[in-house]
PDB file of C-alpha atoms in Angstrom:
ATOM      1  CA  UNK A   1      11.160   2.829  -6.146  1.00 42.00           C
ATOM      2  CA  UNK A   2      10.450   6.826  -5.109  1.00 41.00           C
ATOM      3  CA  UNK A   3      13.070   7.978  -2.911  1.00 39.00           C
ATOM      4  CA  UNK A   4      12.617   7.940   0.916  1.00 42.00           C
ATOM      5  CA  UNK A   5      12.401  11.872   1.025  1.00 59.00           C
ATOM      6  CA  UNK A   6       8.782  11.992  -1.556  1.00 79.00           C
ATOM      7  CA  UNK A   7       5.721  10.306  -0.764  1.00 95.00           C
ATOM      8  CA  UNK A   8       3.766   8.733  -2.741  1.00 97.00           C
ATOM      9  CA  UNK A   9       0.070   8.542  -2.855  1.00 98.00           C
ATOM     10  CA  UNK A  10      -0.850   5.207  -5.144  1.00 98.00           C
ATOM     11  CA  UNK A  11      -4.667   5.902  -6.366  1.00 98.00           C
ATOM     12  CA  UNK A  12      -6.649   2.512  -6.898  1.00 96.00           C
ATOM     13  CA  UNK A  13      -7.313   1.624 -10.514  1.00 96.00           C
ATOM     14  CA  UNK A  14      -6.842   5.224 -11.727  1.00 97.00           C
ATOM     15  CA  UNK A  15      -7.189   6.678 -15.078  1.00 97.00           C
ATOM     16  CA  UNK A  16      -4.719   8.279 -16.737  1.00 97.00           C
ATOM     17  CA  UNK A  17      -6.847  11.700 -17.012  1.00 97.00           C
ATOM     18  CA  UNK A  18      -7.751  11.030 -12.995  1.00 97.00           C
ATOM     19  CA  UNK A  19      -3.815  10.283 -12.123  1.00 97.00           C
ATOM     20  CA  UNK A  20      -2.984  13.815 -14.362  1.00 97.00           C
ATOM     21  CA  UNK A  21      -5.967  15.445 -12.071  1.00 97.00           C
ATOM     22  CA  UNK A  22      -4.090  13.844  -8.474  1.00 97.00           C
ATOM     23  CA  UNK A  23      -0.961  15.273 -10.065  1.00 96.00           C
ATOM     24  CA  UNK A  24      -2.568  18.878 -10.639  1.00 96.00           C
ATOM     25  CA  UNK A  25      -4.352  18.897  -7.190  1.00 95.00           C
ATOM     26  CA  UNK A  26      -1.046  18.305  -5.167  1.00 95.00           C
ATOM     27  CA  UNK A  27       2.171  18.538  -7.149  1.00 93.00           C
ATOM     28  CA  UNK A  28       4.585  17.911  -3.902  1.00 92.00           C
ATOM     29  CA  UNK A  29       3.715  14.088  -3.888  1.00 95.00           C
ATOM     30  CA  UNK A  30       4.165  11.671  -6.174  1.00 96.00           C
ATOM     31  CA  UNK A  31       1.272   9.907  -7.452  1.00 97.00           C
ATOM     32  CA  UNK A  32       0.746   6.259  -8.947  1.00 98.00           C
ATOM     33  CA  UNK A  33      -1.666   3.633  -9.423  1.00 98.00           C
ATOM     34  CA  UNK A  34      -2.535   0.983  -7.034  1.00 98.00           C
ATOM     35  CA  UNK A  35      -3.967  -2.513  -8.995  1.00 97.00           C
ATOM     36  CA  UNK A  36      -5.562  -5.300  -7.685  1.00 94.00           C
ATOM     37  CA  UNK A  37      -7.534  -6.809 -10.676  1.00 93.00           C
ATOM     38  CA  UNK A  38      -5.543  -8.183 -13.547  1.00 94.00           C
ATOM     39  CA  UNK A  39      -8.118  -7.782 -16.182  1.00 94.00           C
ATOM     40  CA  UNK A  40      -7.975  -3.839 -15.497  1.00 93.00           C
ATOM     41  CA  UNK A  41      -4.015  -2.977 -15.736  1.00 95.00           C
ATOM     42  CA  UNK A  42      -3.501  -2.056 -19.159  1.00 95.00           C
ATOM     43  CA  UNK A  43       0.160  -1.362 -20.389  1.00 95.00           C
ATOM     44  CA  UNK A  44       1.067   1.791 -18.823  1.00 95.00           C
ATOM     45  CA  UNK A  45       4.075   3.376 -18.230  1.00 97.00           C
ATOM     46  CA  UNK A  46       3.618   4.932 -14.321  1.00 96.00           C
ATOM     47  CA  UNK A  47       4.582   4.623 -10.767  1.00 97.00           C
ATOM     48  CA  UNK A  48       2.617   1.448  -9.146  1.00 98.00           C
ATOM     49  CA  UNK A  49       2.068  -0.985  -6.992  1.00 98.00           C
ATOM     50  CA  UNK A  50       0.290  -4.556  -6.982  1.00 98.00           C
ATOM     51  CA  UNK A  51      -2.212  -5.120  -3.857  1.00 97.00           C
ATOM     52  CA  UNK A  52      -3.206  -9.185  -3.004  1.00 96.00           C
ATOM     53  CA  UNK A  53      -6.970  -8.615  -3.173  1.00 91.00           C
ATOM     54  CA  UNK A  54      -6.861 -10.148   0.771  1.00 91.00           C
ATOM     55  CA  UNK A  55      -8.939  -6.830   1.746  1.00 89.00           C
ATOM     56  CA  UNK A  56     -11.800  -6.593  -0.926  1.00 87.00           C
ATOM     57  CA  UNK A  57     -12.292 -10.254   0.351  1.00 84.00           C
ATOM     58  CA  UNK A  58     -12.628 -10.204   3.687  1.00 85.00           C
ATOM     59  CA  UNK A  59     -15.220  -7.069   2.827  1.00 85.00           C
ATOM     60  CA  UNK A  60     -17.684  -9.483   0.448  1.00 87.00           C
ATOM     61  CA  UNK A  61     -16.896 -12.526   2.956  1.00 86.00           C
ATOM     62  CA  UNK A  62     -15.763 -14.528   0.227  1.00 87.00           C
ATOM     63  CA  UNK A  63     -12.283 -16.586   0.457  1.00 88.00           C
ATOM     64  CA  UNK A  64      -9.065 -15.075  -0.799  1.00 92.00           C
ATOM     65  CA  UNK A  65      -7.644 -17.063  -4.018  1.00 88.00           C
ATOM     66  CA  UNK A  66      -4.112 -16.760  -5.006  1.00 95.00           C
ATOM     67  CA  UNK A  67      -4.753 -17.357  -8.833  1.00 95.00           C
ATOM     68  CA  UNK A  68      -5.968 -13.584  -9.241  1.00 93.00           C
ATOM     69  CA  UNK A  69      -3.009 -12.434  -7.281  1.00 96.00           C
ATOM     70  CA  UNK A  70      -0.356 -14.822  -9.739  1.00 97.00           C
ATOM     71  CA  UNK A  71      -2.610 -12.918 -12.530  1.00 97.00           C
ATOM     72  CA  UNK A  72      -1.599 -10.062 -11.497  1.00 97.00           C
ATOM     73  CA  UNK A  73       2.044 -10.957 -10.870  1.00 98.00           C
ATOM     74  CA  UNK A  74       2.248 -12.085 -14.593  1.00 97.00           C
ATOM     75  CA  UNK A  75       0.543  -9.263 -16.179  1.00 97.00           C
ATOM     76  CA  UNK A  76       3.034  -7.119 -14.262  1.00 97.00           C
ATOM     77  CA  UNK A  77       5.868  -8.065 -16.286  1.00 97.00           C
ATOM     78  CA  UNK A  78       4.200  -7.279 -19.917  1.00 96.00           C
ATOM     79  CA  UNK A  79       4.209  -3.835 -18.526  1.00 97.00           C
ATOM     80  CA  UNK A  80       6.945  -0.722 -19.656  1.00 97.00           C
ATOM     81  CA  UNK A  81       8.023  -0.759 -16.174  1.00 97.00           C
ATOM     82  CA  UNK A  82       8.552  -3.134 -12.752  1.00 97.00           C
ATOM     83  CA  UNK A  83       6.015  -2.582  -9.685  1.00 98.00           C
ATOM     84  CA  UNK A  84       7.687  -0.162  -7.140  1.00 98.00           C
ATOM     85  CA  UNK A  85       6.605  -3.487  -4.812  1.00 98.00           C
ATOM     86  CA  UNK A  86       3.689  -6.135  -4.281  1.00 98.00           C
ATOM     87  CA  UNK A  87       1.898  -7.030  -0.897  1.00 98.00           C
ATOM     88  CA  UNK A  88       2.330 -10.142   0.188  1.00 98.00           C
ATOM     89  CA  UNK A  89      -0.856 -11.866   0.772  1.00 97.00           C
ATOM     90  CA  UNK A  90      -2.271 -11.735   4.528  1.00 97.00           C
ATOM     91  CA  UNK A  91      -5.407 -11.704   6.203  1.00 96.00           C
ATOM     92  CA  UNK A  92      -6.908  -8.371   7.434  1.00 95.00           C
ATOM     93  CA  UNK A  93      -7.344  -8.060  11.196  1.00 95.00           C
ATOM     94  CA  UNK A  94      -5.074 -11.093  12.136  1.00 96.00           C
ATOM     95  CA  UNK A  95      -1.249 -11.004  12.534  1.00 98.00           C
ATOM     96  CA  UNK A  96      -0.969 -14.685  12.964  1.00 98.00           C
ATOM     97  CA  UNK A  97      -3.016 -15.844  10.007  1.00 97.00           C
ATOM     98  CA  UNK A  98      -0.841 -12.712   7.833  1.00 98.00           C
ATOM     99  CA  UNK A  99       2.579 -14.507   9.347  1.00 98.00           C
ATOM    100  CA  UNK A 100       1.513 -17.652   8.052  1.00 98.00           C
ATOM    101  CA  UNK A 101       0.465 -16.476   4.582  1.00 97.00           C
ATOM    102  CA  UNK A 102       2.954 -14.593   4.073  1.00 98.00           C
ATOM    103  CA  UNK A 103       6.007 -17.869   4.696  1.00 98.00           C
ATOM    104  CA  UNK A 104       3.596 -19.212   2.594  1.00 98.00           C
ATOM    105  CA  UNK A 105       3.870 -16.788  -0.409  1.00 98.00           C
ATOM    106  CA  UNK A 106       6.907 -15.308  -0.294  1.00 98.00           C
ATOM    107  CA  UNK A 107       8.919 -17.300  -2.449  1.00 98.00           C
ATOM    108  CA  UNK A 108       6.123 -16.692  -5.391  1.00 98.00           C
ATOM    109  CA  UNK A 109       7.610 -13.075  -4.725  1.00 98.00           C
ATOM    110  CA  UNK A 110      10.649 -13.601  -4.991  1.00 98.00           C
ATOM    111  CA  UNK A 111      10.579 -15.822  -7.687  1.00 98.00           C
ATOM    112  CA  UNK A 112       8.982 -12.843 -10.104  1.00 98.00           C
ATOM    113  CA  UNK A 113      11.761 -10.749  -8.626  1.00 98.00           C
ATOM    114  CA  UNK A 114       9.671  -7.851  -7.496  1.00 98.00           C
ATOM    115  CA  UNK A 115      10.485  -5.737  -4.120  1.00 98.00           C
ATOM    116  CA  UNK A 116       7.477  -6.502  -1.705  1.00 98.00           C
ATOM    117  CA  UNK A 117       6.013  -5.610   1.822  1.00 98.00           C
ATOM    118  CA  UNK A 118       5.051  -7.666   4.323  1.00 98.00           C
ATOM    119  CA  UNK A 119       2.030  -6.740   5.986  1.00 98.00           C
ATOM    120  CA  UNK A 120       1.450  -5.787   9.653  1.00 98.00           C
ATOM    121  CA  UNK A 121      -1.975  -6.202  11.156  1.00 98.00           C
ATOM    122  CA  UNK A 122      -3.224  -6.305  14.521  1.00 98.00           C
ATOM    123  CA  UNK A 123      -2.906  -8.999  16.908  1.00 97.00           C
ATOM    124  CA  UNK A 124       0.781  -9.325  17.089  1.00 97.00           C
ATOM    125  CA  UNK A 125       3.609  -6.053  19.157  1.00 97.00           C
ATOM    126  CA  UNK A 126       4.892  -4.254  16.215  1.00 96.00           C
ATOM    127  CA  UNK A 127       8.471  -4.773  16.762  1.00 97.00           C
ATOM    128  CA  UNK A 128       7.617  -8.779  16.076  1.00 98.00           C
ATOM    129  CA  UNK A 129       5.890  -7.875  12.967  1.00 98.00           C
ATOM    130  CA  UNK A 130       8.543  -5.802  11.744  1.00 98.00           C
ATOM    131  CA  UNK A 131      11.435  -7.658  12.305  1.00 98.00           C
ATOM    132  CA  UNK A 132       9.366 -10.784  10.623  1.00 98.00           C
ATOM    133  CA  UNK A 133       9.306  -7.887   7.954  1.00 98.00           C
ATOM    134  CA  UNK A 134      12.902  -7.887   8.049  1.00 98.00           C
ATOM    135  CA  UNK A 135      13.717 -11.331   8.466  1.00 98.00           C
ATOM    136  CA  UNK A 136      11.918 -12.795   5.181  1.00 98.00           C
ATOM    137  CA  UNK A 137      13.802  -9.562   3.009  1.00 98.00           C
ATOM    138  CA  UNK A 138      10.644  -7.109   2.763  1.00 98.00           C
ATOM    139  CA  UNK A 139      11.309  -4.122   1.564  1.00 98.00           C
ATOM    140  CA  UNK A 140       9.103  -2.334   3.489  1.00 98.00           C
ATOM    141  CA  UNK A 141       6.300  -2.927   5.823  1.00 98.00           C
ATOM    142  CA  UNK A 142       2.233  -1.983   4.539  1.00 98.00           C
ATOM    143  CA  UNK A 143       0.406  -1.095   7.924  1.00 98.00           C
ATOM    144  CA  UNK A 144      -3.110  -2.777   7.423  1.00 97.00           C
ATOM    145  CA  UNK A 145      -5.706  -3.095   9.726  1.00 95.00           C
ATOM    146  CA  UNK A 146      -8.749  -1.030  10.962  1.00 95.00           C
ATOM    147  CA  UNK A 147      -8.457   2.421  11.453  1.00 95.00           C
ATOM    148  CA  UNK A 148      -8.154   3.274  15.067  1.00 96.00           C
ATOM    149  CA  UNK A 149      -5.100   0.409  15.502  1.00 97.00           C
ATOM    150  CA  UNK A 150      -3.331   1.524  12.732  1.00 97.00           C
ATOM    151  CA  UNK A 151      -3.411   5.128  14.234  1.00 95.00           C
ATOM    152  CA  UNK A 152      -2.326   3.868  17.601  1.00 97.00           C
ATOM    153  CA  UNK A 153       0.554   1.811  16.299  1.00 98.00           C
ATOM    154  CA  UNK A 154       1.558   4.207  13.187  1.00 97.00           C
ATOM    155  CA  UNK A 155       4.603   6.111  15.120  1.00 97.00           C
ATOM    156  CA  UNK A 156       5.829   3.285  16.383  1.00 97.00           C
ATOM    157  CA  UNK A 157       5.732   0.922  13.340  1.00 98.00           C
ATOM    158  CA  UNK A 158       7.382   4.822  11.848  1.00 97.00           C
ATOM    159  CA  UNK A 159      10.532   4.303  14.542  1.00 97.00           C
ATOM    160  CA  UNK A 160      10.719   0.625  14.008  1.00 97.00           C
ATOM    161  CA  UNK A 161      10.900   0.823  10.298  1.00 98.00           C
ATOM    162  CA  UNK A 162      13.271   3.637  10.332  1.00 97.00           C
ATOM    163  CA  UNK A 163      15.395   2.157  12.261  1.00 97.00           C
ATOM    164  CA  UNK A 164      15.964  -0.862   9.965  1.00 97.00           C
ATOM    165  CA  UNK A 165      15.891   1.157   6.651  1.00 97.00           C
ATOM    166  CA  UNK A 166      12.318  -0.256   5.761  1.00 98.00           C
ATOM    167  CA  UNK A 167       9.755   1.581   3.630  1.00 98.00           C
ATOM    168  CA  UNK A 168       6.470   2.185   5.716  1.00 98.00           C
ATOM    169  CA  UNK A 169       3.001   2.104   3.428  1.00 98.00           C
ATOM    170  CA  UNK A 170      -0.330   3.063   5.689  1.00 98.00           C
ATOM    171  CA  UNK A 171      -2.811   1.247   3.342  1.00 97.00           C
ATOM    172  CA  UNK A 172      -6.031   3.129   3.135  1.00 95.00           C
ATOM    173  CA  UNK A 173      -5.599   6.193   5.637  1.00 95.00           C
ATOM    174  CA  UNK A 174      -8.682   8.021   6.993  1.00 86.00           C
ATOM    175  CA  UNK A 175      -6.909  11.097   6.873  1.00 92.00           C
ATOM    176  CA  UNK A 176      -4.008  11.613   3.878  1.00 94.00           C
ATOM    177  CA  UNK A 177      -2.532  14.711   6.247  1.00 93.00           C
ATOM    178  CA  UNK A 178      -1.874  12.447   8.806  1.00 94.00           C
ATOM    179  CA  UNK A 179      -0.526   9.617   7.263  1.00 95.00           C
ATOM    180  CA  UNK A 180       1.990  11.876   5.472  1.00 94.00           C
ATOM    181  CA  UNK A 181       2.420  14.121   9.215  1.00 93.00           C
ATOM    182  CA  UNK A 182       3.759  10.689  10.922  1.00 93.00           C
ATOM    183  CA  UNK A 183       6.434  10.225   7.866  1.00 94.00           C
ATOM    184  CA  UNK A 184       4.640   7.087   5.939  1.00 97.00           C
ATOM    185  CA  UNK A 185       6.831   6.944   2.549  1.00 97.00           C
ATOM    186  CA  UNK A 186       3.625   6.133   1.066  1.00 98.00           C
ATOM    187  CA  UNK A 187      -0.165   5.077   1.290  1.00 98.00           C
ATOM    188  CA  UNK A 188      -3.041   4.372  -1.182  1.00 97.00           C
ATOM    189  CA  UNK A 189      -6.947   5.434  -1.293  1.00 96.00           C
ATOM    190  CA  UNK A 190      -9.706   4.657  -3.967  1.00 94.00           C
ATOM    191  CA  UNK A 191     -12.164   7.249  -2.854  1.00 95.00           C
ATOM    192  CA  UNK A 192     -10.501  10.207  -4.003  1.00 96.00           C
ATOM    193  CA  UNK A 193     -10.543   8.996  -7.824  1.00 97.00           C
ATOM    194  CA  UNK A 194     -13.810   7.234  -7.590  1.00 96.00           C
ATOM    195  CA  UNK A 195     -15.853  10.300  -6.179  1.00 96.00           C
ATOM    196  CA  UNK A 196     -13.492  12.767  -8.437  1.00 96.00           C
ATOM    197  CA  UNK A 197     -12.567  14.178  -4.909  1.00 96.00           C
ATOM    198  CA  UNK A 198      -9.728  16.875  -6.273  1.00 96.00           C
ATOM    199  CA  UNK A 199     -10.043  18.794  -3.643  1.00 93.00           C
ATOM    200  CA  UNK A 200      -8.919  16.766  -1.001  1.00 93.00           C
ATOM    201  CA  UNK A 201      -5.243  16.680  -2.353  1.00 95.00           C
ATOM    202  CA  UNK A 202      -5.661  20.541  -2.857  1.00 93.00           C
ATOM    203  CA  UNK A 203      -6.402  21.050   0.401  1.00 90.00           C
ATOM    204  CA  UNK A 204      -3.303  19.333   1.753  1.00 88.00           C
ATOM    205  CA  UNK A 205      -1.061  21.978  -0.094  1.00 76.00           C
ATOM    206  CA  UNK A 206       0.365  24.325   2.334  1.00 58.00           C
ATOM    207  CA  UNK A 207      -1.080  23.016   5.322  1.00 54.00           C
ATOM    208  CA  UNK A 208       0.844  23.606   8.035  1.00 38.00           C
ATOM    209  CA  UNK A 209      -0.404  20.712  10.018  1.00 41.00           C
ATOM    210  CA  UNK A 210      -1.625  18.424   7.400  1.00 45.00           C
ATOM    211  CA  UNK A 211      -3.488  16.502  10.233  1.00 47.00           C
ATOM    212  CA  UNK A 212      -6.613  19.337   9.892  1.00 46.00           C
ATOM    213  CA  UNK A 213      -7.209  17.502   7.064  1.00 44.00           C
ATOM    214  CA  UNK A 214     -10.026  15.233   7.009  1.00 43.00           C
ATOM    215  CA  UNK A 215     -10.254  12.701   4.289  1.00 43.00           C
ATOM    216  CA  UNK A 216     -14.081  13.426   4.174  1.00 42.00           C
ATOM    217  CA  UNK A 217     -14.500  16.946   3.836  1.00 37.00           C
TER     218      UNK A 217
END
């Protein structure tokens, strides 16, 4: 796992070529690969993580299935390298349903013997959440949810997590600048690789205030 002191942007499904470009663009993160479809990891030797697939679901309205997700779990160990972690499976927007999924699925996790993150979402006061995070040996805690909660909760789920030596992943930030401003050890985005949006990381180079930053500029 990337030390705490370099973040790490994890791009969704990314190319080799498109990882090198990410790599190019903004040379003071690190940069990985985020996969949530088993029949798209080939063997590669790089920094990455394994998502649940919980969020493309609850996009289509179709129900989450763990079989993909033990796919992916499998397919992780034919690879050069261990995950830096997996996300447990929850349920976007809904801390209680997330809770229960997660005592659910956690001992498939630890049975592969993986690092993962539990999952906060909204619904639930984020010191619960994170000491549930802590309590069921998480590594680290991936801040889910929509937009506009996870930026009201971000610097607190920031002094919670620091101050039980937890990782703290913002999945999908609006704005890159400000989810590295607040201190998040990490985060992932798609959009940059699918819309070959280089510029974006290039921008965040020197910023004093990485917050001016707008993920869609």
């Amino acid at each position: 796992m990337p030390g705490k002191d370099t973040a790490v942007i994890y791009h969704g499904h990314a190319s080799p070529a498109k990882l090198a470009r990410c790599r190019d663009a903004l040379g003071s993160v690190t940069h990985g690969v985020e996969w949530t479809d088993p029949d798209r990891m080939p063997e590669r030797d790089e920094p990455y993580i394994l998502d649940n697939g919980a969020y493309s679901a609850s996009l289509t309205g179709d129900p989450w299935s763990p079989d993909r997700w033990y796919q992916l779990l499998a397919a992780a160990h034919d690879q050069p390298r261990e995950p830096d972690w997996i996300v447990l499976p929850d349920v976007y927007g809904d801390a209680d349903a997330t809770r229960e999924r997660h005592e659910r699925y956690v001992e498939v996790a630890r049975s592969h013997g993986f690092d993962y993150y539990a999952v906060a979402q909204p619904g639930k006061g984020v010191t619960t959440q994170v000491r549930f995070a802590e309590a069921i040996g998480a590594s680290g805690v991936f801040l889910g949810g929509p937009e506009e909660w996870k930026q009201d909760v971000a610097q607190d789920v920031r002094r919670q997590t620091d101050r039980r030596a937890l990782q703290l992943h913002i999945g999908q930030p609006g704005n890159l600048g400000w989810a590295l401003d607040i201190g998040a050890d990490s985060m992932d985005t798609t959009s940059i690789v699918v819309n070959d949006a280089y510029h974006r990381l290039t921008k965040l180079d020197g910023q004093q205030s990485l917050t001016e930053v707008v993920a869609g500029e």
